[in-house]
Tab-separated table of C-alpha atoms in Angstrom:
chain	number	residue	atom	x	y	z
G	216	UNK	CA	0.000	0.000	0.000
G	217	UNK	CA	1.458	3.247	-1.141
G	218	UNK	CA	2.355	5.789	1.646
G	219	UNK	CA	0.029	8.440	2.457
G	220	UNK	CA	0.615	11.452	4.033
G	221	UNK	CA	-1.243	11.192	7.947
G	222	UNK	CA	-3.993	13.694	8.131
G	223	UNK	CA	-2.726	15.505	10.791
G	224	UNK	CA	0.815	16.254	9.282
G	225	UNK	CA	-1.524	17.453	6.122
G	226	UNK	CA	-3.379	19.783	7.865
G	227	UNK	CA	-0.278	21.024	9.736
G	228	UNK	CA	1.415	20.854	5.887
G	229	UNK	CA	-1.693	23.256	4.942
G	230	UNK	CA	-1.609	25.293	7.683
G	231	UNK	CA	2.396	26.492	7.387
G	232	UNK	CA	1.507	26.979	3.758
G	233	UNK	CA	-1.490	29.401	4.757
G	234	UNK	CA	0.826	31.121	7.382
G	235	UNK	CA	3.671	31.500	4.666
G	236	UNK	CA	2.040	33.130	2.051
G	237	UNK	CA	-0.416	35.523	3.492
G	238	UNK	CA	2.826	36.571	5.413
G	239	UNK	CA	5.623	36.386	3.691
G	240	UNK	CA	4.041	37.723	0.406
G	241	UNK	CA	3.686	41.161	2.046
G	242	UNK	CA	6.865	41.146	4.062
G	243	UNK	CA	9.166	40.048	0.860
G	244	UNK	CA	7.296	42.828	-1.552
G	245	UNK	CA	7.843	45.466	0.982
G	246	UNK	CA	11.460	44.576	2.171
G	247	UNK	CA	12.641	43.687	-1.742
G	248	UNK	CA	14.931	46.343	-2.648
G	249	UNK	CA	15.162	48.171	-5.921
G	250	UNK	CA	17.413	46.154	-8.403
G	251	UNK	CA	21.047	47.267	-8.361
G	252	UNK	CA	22.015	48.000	-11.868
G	253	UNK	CA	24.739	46.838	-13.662
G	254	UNK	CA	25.995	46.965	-17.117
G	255	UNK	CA	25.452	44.314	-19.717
G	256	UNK	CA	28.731	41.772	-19.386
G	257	UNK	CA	31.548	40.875	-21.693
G	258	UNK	CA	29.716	38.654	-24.541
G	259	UNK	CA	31.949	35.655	-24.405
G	260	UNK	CA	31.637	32.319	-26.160
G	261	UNK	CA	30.731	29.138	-23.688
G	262	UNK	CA	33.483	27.400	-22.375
G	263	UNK	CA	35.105	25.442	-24.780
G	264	UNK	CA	39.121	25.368	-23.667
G	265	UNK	CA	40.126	24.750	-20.189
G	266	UNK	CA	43.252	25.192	-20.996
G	267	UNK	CA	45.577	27.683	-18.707
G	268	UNK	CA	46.228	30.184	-21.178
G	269	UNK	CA	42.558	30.026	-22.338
G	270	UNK	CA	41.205	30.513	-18.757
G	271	UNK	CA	43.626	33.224	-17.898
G	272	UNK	CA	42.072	34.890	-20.868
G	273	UNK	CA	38.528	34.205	-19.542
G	274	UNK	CA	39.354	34.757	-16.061
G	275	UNK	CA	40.886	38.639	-17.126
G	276	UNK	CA	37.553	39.674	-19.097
G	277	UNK	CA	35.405	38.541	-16.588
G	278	UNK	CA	36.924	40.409	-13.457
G	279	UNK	CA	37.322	43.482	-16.074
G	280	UNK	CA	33.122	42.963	-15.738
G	281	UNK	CA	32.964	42.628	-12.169
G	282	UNK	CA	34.795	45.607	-11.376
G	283	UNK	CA	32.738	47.849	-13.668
G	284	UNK	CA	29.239	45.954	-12.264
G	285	UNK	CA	30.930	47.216	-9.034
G	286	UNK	CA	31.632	51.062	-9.899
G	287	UNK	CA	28.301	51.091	-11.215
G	288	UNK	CA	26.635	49.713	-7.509
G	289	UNK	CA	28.935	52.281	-5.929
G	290	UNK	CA	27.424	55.390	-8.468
G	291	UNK	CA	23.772	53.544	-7.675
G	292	UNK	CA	24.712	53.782	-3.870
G	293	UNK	CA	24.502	50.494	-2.927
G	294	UNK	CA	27.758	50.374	-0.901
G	295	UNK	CA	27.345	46.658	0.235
G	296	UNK	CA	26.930	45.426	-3.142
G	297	UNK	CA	29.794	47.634	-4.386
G	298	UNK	CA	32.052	46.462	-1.115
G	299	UNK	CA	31.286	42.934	-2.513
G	300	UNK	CA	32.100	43.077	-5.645
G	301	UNK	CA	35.304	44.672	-4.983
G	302	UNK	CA	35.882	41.644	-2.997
G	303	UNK	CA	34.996	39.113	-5.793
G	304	UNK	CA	36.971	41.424	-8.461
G	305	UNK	CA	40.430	40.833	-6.326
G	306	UNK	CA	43.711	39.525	-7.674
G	307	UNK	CA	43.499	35.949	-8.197
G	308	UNK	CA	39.569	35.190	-8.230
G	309	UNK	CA	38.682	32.792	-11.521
G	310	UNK	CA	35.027	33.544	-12.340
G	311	UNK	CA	33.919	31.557	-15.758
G	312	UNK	CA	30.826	33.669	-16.348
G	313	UNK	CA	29.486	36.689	-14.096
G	314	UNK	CA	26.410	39.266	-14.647
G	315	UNK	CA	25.353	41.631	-12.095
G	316	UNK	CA	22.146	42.347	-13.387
G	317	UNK	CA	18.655	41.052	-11.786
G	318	UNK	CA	20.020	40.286	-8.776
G	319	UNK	CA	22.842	38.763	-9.820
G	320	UNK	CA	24.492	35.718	-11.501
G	321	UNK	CA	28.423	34.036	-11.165
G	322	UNK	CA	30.165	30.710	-11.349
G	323	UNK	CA	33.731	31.045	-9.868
G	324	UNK	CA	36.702	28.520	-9.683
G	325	UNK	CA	38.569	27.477	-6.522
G	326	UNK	CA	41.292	25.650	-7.638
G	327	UNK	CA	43.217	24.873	-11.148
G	328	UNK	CA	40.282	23.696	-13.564
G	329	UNK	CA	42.810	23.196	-16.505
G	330	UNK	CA	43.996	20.035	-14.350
G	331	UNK	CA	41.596	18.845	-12.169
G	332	UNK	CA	40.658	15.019	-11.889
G	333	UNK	CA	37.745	16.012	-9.831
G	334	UNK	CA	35.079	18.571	-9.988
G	335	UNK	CA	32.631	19.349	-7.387
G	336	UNK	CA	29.721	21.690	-8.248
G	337	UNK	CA	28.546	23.760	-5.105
G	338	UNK	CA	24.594	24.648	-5.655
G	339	UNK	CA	23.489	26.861	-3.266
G	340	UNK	CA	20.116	27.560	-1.535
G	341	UNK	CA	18.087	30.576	-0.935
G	342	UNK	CA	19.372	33.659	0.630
G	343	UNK	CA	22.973	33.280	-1.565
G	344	UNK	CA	23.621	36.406	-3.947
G	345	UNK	CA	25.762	38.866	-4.711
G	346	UNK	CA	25.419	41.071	-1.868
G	347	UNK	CA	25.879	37.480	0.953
G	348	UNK	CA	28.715	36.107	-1.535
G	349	UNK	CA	31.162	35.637	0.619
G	350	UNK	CA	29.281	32.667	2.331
G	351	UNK	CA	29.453	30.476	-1.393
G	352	UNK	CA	33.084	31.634	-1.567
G	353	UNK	CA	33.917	30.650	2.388
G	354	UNK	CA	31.791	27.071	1.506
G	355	UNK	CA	34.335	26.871	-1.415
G	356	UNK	CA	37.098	27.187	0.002
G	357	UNK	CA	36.897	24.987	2.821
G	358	UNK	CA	35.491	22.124	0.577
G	359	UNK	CA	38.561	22.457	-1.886
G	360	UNK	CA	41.459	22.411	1.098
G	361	UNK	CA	39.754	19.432	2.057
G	362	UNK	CA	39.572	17.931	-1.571
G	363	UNK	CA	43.335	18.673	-1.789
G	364	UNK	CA	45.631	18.425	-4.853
G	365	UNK	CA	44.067	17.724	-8.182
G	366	UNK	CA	40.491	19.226	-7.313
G	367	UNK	CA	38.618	21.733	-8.001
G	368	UNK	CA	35.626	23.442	-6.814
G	369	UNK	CA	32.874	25.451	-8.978
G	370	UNK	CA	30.675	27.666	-6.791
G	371	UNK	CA	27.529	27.899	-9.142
G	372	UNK	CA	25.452	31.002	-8.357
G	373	UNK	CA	23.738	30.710	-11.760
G	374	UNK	CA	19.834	31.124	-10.815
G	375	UNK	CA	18.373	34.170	-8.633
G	376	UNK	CA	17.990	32.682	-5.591
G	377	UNK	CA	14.644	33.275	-3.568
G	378	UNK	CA	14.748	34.724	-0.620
G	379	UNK	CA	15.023	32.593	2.621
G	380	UNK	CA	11.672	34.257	3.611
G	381	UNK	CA	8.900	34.293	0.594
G	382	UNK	CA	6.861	32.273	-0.998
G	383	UNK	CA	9.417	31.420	-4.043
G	384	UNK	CA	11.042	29.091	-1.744
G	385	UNK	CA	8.384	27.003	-1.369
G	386	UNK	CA	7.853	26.384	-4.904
G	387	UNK	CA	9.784	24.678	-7.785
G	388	UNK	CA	9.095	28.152	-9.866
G	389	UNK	CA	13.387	29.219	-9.554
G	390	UNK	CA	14.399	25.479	-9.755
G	391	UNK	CA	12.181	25.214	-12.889
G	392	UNK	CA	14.429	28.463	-14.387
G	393	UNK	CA	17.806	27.314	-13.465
G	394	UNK	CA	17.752	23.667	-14.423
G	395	UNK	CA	19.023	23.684	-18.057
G	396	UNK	CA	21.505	26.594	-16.529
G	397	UNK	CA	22.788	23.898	-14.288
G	398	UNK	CA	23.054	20.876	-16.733
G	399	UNK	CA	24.893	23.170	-19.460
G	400	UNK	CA	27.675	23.868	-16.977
G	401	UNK	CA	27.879	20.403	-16.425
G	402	UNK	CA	27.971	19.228	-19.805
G	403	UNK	CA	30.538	22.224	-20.406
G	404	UNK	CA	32.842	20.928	-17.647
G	405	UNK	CA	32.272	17.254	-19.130
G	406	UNK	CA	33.351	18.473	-22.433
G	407	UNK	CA	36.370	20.353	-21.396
G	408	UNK	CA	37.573	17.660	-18.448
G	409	UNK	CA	35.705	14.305	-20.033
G	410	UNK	CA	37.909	12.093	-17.571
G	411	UNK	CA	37.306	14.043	-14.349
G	412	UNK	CA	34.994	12.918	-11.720
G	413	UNK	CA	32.129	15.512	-11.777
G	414	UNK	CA	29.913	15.586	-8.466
G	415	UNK	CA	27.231	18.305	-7.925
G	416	UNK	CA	26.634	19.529	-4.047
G	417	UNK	CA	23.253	20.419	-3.638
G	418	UNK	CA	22.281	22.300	-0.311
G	419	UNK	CA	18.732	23.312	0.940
G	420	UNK	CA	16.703	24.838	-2.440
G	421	UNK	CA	19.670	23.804	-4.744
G	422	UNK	CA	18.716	20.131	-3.896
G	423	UNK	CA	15.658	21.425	-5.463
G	424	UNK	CA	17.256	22.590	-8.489
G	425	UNK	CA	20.205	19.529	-8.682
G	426	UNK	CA	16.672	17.327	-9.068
G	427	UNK	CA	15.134	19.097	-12.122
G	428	UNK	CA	18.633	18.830	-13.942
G	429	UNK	CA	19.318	15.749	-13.064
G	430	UNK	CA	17.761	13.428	-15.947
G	431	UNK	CA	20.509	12.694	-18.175
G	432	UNK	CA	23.323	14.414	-16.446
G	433	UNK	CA	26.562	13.488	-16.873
G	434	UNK	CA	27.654	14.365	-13.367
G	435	UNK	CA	28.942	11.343	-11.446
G	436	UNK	CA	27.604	11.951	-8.248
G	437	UNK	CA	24.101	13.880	-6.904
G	438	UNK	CA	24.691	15.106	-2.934
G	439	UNK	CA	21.385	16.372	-1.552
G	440	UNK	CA	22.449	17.602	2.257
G	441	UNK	CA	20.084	19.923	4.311
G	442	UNK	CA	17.456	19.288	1.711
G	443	UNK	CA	13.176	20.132	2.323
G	444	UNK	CA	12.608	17.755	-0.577
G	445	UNK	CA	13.489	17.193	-3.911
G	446	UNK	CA	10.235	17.833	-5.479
G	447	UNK	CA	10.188	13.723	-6.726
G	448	UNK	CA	8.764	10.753	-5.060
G	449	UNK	CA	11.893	8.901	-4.633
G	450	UNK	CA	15.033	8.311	-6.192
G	451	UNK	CA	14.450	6.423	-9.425
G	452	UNK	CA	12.078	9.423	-10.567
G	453	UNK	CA	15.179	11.500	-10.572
G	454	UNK	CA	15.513	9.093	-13.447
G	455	UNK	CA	19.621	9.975	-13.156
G	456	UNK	CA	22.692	7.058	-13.707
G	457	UNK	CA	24.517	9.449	-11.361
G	458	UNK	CA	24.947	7.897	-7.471
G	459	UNK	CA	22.561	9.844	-5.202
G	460	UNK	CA	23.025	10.532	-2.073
G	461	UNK	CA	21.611	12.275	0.631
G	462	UNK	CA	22.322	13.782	4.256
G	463	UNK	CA	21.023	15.785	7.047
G	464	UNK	CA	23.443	17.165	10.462
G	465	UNK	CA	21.603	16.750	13.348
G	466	UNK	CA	21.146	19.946	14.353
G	467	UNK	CA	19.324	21.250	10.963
G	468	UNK	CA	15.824	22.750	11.268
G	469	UNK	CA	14.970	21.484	7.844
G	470	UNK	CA	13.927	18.469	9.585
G	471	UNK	CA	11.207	20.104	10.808
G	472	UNK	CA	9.392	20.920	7.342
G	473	UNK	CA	6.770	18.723	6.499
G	474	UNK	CA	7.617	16.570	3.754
G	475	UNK	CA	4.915	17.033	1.759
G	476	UNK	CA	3.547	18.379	-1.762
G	477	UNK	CA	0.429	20.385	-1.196
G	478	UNK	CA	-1.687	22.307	-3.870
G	479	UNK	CA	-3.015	25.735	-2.645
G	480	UNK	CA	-6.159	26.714	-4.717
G	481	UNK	CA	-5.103	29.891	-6.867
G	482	UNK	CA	-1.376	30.022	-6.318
G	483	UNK	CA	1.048	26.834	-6.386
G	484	UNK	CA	1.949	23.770	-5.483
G	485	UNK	CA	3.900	24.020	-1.802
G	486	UNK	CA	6.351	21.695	-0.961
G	487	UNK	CA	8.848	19.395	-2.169
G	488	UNK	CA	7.099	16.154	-1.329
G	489	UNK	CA	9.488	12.973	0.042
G	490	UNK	CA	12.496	13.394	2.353
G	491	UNK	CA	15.461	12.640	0.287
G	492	UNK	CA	17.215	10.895	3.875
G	493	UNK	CA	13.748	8.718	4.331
G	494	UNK	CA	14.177	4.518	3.537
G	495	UNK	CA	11.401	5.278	0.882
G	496	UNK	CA	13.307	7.791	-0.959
G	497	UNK	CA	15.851	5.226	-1.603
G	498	UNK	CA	19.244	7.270	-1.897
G	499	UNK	CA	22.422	6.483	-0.325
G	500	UNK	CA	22.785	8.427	3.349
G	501	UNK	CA	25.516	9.812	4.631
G	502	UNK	CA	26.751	10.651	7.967
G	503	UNK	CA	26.268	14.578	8.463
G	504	UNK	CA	27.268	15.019	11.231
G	505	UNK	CA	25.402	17.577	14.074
G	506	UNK	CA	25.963	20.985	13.204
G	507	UNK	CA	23.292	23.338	11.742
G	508	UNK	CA	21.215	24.500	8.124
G	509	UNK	CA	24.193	26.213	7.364
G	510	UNK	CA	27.182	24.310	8.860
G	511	UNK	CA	27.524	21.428	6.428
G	512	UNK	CA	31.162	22.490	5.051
G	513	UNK	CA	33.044	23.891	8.079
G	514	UNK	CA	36.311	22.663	8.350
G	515	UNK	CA	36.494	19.515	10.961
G	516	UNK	CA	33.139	18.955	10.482
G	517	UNK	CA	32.030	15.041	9.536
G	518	UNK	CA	29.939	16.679	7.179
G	519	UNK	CA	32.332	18.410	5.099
G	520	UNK	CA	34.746	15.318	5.194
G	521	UNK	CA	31.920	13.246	3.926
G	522	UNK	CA	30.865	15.627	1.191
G	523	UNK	CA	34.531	15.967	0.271
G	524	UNK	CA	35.015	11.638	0.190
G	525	UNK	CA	31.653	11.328	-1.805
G	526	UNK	CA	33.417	14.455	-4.373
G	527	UNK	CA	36.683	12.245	-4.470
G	528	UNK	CA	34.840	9.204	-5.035
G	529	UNK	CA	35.457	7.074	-1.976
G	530	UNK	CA	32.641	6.066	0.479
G	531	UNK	CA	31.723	8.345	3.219
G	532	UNK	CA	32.770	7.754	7.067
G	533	UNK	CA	29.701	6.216	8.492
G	534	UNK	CA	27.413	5.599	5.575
G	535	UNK	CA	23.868	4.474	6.600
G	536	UNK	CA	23.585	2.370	3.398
């Protein structure tokens, strides 16, 4: 008999949907700032070469953007997002695509793509943009020290994230948008690095979004850690010949969401349906560890070693199955 959803964890399901959107709707239309403007970016070809001298190239134009997407913030008044840009402009910083307009879009490098054996894709979740970018940068960091020689790490902020509070983050509307965004850079790393191991690390909403792209990836490995759902039944519907795993710390409050997909009359469908760490969902679980939503890939963490083995290929410390 097929598992149904007990009535009271429906109507308490229905209820935080209620509560969410007659709140949050308000709240996020009055506290969304006015778009930051930025010019139009560099057109530049898709990747095609990761080759040093061909990144170098890349990498030059790109920062070239970011700096002027930064004066222009600064003219606008908008000192934070100018302050951050500076920051992702600085001497070193690899960014294979950036545009700072509607909110914001990047994918940077941590590490040496031109020889990397392994590539793990970092997919954030909501409340991630231009103006909080340091927090995808920290994430990247630590996860590539821990990967170590011959890695590299691609922090993918290539969708506009919805806010942590507001009713887009309840729906698969932004995962819907990003998907094919997300399985061209992977096919673009595949075709530039075909023997590297390609993993994509999907946290919170980006397990959302790792889901919709997943049919016929050609990523090795799908990590869904800190996840509400993945917006499938189980597994199998992800209908993926990547390994899929999935994790939650202990101390997350995304295990309080109901797991559930609920249709409210005249607006959406709310929710994200099966937990991806439930025996039904049928993915591979990892040991996560205890820390919090956002704590998955600080350094000494079991968490961020386990994300880093599953990345390198080798079996997690403590996997449940």
């Amino acid at each position: 008999m097929p598992d149904r959803p007990r009535r009271p964890r429906l109507r308490r399901a229905l209820l935080a949907a209620l509560v969410t959107f007659t709140v949050a709707v308000p709240v996020s239309g009055a506290a969304r700032p006015a778009a930051v403007p930025a010019p139009a970016p560099t057109a530049l070809g898709p990747l095609r070469d990761a080759g040093q001298a061909a990144l170098a190239r890349r990498y030059a134009v790109i920062r070239h953007d970011i700096r002027a997407a930064g004066r222009t913030a600064a003219e606008h008044g908008d000192l934070r997002r100018a302050a951050s840009l500076r920051g992702m402009a600085g001497p070193g910083r690899q960014f294979l695509a950036f545009d700072g307009r509607d909110g914001g879009r990047s994918t940077e490098v941590v590490g040496e793509l031109s020889t990397a054996r392994r590539i793990a894709v970092l997919v954030p979740g909501a409340g991630v943009g231009l103006d909080a970018y340091w927090r995808l940068r920290r994430d990247a960091r630590s996860l590539h020290r821990e990967l170590g020689e011959g890695a590299a790490v691609v922090a993918w902020l290539g969708y506009r994230t919805p806010a942590t509070v507001s009713p887009a983050v309840l729906t698969t509307g932004r995962a819907d948008e990003a998907a094919p965004e997300l399985r061209t850079l992977v096919d673009r790393l595949r075709a530039v690095r075909p023997a590297a191991r390609i993993s994509l690390l999907c946290h919170s909403y980006g397990s959302v979004i790792c889901a919709r792209s997943a049919p016929g990836t050609t990523a090795d490995a799908l990590v869904l850690y800190g996840s509400p759902g993945a917006g499938v039944p189980d597994a199998a519907a992800l209908r993926t010949g990547a390994r899929v795993w999935a994790g939650r710390s202990g101390g997350d409050w995304i295990a309080r969401v109901p797991h559930v997909r609920v249709r409210v009359p005249f607006v959406a469908t709310v929710g994200f349906g099966t937990d991806p760490v439930a025996d039904r969902f049928g993915a591979e679980v990892f040991d996560a560890g205890d820390g919090g939503h956002s704590d998955y890939l600080l350094p000494g963490s079991r968490s961020l070693t386990n994300l880093a083995r599953i990345a390198a290929g080798a079996e997690p410390l403590g996997a449940s199955r």
